[in-house]
mmCIF file of C-alpha atoms in Angstrom:
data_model
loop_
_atom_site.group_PDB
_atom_site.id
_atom_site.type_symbol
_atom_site.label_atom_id
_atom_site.label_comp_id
_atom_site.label_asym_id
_atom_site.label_seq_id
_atom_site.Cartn_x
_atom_site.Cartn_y
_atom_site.Cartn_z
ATOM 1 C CA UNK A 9 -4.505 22.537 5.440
ATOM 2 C CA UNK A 10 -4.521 26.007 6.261
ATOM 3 C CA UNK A 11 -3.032 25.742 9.496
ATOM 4 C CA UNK A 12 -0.281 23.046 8.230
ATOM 5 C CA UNK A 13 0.781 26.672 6.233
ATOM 6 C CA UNK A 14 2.763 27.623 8.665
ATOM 7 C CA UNK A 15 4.914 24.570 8.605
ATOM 8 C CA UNK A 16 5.124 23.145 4.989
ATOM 9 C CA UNK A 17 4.788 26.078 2.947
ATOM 10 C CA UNK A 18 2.803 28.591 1.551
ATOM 11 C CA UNK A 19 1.408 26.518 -0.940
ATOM 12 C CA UNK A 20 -0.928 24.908 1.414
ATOM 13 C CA UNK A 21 -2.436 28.214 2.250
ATOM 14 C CA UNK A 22 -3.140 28.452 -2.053
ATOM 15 C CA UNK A 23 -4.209 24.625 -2.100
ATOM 16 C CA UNK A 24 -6.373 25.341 0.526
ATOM 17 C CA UNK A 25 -8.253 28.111 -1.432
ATOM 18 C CA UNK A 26 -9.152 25.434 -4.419
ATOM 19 C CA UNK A 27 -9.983 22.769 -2.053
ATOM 20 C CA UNK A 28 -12.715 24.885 -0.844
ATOM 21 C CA UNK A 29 -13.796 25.619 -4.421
ATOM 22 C CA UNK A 30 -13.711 21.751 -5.345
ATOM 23 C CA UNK A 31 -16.464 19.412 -5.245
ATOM 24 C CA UNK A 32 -15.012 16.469 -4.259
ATOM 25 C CA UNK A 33 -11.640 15.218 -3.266
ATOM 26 C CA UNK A 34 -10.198 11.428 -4.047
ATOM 27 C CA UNK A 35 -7.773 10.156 -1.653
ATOM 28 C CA UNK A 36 -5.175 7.936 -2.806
ATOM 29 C CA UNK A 37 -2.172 6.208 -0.794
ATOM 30 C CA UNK A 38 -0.370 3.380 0.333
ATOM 31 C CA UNK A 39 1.966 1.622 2.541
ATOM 32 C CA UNK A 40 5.215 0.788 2.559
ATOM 33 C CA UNK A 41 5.846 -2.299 3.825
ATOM 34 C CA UNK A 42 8.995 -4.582 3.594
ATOM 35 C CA UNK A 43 8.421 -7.117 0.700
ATOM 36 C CA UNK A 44 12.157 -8.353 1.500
ATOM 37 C CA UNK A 45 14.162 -6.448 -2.137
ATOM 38 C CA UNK A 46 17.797 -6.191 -0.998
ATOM 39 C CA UNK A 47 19.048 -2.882 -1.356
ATOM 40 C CA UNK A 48 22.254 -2.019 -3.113
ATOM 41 C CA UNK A 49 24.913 -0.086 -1.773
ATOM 42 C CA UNK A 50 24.713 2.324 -4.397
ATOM 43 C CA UNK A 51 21.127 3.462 -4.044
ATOM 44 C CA UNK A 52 19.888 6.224 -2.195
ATOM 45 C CA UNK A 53 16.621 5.036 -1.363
ATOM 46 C CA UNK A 54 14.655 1.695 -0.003
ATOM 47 C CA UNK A 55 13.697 -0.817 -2.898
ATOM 48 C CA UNK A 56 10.419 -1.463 -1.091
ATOM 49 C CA UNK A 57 9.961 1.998 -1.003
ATOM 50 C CA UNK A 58 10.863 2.780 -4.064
ATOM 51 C CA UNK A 59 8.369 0.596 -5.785
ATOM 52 C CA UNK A 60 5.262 1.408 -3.888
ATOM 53 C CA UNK A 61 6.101 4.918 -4.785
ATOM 54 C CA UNK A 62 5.669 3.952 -8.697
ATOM 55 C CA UNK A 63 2.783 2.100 -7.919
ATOM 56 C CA UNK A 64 1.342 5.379 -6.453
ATOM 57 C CA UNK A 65 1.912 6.912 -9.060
ATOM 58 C CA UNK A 66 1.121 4.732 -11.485
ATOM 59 C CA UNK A 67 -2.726 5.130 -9.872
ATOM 60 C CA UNK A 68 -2.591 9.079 -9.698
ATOM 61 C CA UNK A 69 -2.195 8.966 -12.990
ATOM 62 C CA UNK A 70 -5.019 6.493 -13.939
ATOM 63 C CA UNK A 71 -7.030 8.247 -11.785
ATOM 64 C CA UNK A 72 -6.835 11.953 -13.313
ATOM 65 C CA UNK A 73 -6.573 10.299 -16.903
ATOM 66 C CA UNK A 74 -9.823 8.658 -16.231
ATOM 67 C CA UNK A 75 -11.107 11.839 -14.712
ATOM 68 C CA UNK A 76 -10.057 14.203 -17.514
ATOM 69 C CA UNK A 77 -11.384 11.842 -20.364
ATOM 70 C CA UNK A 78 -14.846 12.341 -18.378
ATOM 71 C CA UNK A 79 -14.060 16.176 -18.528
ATOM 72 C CA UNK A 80 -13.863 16.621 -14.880
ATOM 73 C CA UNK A 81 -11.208 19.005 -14.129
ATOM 74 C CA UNK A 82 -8.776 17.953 -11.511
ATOM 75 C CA UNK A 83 -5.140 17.743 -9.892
ATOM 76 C CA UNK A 84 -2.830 15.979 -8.104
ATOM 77 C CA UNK A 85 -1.547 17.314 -4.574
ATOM 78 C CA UNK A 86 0.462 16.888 -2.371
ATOM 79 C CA UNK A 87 -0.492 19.010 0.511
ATOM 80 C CA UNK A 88 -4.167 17.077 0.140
ATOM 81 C CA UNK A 89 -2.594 14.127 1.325
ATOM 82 C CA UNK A 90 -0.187 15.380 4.279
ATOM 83 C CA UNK A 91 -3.230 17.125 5.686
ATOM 84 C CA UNK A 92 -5.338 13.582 5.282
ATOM 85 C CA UNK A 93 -2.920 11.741 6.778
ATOM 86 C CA UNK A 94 -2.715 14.002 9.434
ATOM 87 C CA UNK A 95 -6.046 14.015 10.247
ATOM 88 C CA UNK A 96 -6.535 10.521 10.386
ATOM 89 C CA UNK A 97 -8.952 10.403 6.915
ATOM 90 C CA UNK A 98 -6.765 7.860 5.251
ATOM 91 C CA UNK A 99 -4.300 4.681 6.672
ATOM 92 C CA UNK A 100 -1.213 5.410 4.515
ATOM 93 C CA UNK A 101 2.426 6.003 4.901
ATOM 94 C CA UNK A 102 1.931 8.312 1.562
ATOM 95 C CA UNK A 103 -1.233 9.654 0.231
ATOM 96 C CA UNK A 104 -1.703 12.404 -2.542
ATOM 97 C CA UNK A 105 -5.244 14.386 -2.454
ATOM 98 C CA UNK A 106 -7.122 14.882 -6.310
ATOM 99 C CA UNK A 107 -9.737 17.728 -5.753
ATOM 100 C CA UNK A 108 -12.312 17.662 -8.667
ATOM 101 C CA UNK A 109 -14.475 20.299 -10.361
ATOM 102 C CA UNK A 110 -17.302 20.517 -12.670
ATOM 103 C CA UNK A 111 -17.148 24.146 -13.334
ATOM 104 C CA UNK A 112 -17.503 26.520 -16.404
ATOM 105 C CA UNK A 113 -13.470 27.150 -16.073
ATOM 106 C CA UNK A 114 -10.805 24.999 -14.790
ATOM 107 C CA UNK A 115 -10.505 26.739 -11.025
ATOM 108 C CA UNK A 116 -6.595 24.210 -10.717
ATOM 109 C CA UNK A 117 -5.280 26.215 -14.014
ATOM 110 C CA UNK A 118 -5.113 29.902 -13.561
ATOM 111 C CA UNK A 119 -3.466 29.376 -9.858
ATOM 112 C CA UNK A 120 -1.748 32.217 -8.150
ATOM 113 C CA UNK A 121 1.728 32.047 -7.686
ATOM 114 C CA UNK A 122 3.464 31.168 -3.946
#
Protein backbone atom coordinates (compact mmCIF):
# COMPACT_ATOMS: atom_id res chain seq x y z
CA UNK A 1 0.00 0.00 0.00
CA UNK A 2 2.72 2.20 0.69
CA UNK A 3 4.22 2.14 -2.54
CA UNK A 4 0.65 2.42 -4.43
CA UNK A 5 1.12 6.19 -2.47
CA UNK A 6 2.63 7.52 -5.06
CA UNK A 7 -0.11 6.83 -7.50
CA UNK A 8 -3.56 6.94 -5.70
CA UNK A 9 -3.02 9.31 -3.06
CA UNK A 10 -1.68 10.12 0.06
CA UNK A 11 -4.15 8.40 1.90
CA UNK A 12 -2.65 5.10 1.25
CA UNK A 13 0.54 6.19 2.84
CA UNK A 14 -2.01 7.03 6.28
CA UNK A 15 -4.01 3.66 5.64
CA UNK A 16 -0.94 2.03 5.52
CA UNK A 17 0.13 3.24 9.05
CA UNK A 18 -3.24 1.56 10.69
CA UNK A 19 -2.95 -1.48 8.68
CA UNK A 20 0.22 -2.14 10.38
CA UNK A 21 -1.38 -1.39 13.76
CA UNK A 22 -4.45 -3.79 12.94
CA UNK A 23 -4.79 -7.28 13.82
CA UNK A 24 -6.48 -8.64 11.17
CA UNK A 25 -7.84 -7.54 7.87
CA UNK A 26 -11.27 -9.02 6.11
CA UNK A 27 -11.32 -8.94 2.48
CA UNK A 28 -14.47 -8.46 0.78
CA UNK A 29 -15.29 -8.21 -3.13
CA UNK A 30 -16.94 -9.29 -6.07
CA UNK A 31 -17.39 -9.56 -9.69
CA UNK A 32 -19.12 -7.99 -12.10
CA UNK A 33 -20.40 -10.06 -14.46
CA UNK A 34 -23.16 -9.51 -17.16
CA UNK A 35 -26.51 -10.89 -15.74
CA UNK A 36 -28.13 -9.49 -19.13
CA UNK A 37 -30.21 -5.86 -17.30
CA UNK A 38 -30.63 -3.57 -20.32
CA UNK A 39 -29.30 -0.33 -19.71
CA UNK A 40 -31.18 2.87 -20.29
CA UNK A 41 -30.07 5.63 -22.22
CA UNK A 42 -30.30 7.88 -19.46
CA UNK A 43 -28.00 6.20 -16.97
CA UNK A 44 -24.55 6.82 -16.43
CA UNK A 45 -23.49 3.60 -15.31
CA UNK A 46 -23.88 -0.41 -16.15
CA UNK A 47 -27.07 -2.03 -14.47
CA UNK A 48 -24.99 -5.14 -13.80
CA UNK A 49 -22.61 -3.04 -12.33
CA UNK A 50 -24.57 -1.08 -10.57
CA UNK A 51 -26.17 -3.81 -8.58
CA UNK A 52 -23.19 -5.81 -7.56
CA UNK A 53 -21.95 -2.56 -6.24
CA UNK A 54 -25.08 -2.48 -3.67
CA UNK A 55 -24.61 -5.90 -2.99
CA UNK A 56 -21.02 -4.95 -1.88
CA UNK A 57 -22.08 -2.81 0.06
CA UNK A 58 -24.81 -4.21 1.43
CA UNK A 59 -22.00 -6.92 2.97
CA UNK A 60 -19.48 -4.11 4.17
CA UNK A 61 -21.97 -3.05 6.10
CA UNK A 62 -23.09 -6.41 7.68
CA UNK A 63 -19.76 -7.09 8.15
CA UNK A 64 -18.59 -3.96 10.38
CA UNK A 65 -22.19 -3.99 12.04
CA UNK A 66 -21.52 -7.47 13.10
CA UNK A 67 -18.02 -6.50 14.04
CA UNK A 68 -18.88 -3.41 16.10
CA UNK A 69 -21.80 -5.18 18.03
CA UNK A 70 -18.82 -7.66 19.11
CA UNK A 71 -16.85 -4.42 20.07
CA UNK A 72 -14.13 -4.94 17.64
CA UNK A 73 -13.14 -1.72 16.27
CA UNK A 74 -12.90 -1.53 12.56
CA UNK A 75 -13.29 0.30 9.04
CA UNK A 76 -14.02 0.13 5.71
CA UNK A 77 -11.25 0.97 2.98
CA UNK A 78 -10.75 1.42 0.04
CA UNK A 79 -7.09 1.51 -0.53
CA UNK A 80 -7.16 -2.18 1.41
CA UNK A 81 -8.76 -3.52 -1.46
CA UNK A 82 -6.86 -1.83 -4.56
CA UNK A 83 -3.66 -3.00 -2.92
CA UNK A 84 -5.34 -6.77 -2.55
CA UNK A 85 -6.36 -6.85 -5.78
CA UNK A 86 -3.21 -5.84 -6.90
CA UNK A 87 -1.39 -8.26 -5.29
CA UNK A 88 -3.27 -11.06 -6.31
CA UNK A 89 -4.83 -11.83 -2.45
CA UNK A 90 -8.37 -11.71 -3.65
CA UNK A 91 -10.29 -12.68 -7.34
CA UNK A 92 -12.49 -9.54 -7.62
CA UNK A 93 -13.23 -6.81 -10.02
CA UNK A 94 -13.91 -4.64 -6.62
CA UNK A 95 -12.80 -5.45 -3.20
CA UNK A 96 -12.83 -3.10 -0.04
CA UNK A 97 -10.21 -4.09 2.89
CA UNK A 98 -11.85 -3.96 6.88
CA UNK A 99 -8.72 -3.86 9.21
CA UNK A 100 -9.79 -4.84 12.82
CA UNK A 101 -8.51 -3.98 16.30
CA UNK A 102 -8.90 -5.09 19.76
CA UNK A 103 -7.17 -2.28 21.41
CA UNK A 104 -7.68 -0.04 24.56
CA UNK A 105 -8.58 2.99 21.95
CA UNK A 106 -10.03 2.92 18.60
CA UNK A 107 -6.47 3.33 16.48
CA UNK A 108 -9.30 4.08 12.85
CA UNK A 109 -10.83 7.23 14.94
CA UNK A 110 -8.29 9.80 15.84
CA UNK A 111 -6.69 9.54 12.09
CA UNK A 112 -4.40 12.21 10.84
CA UNK A 113 -5.49 14.27 8.22
CA UNK A 114 -4.12 13.82 4.26
Amino acid sequence: MEELSSYFGSFFSRDTNNVRNSDAIVLIGCKIIDQGLKRSEKWKIDPNTACFLVNLGISLGSAVKMASLLNIDNRIMYSIGVAAIKLGLIDADVAFGIPISAKAKNIYFDRPPI
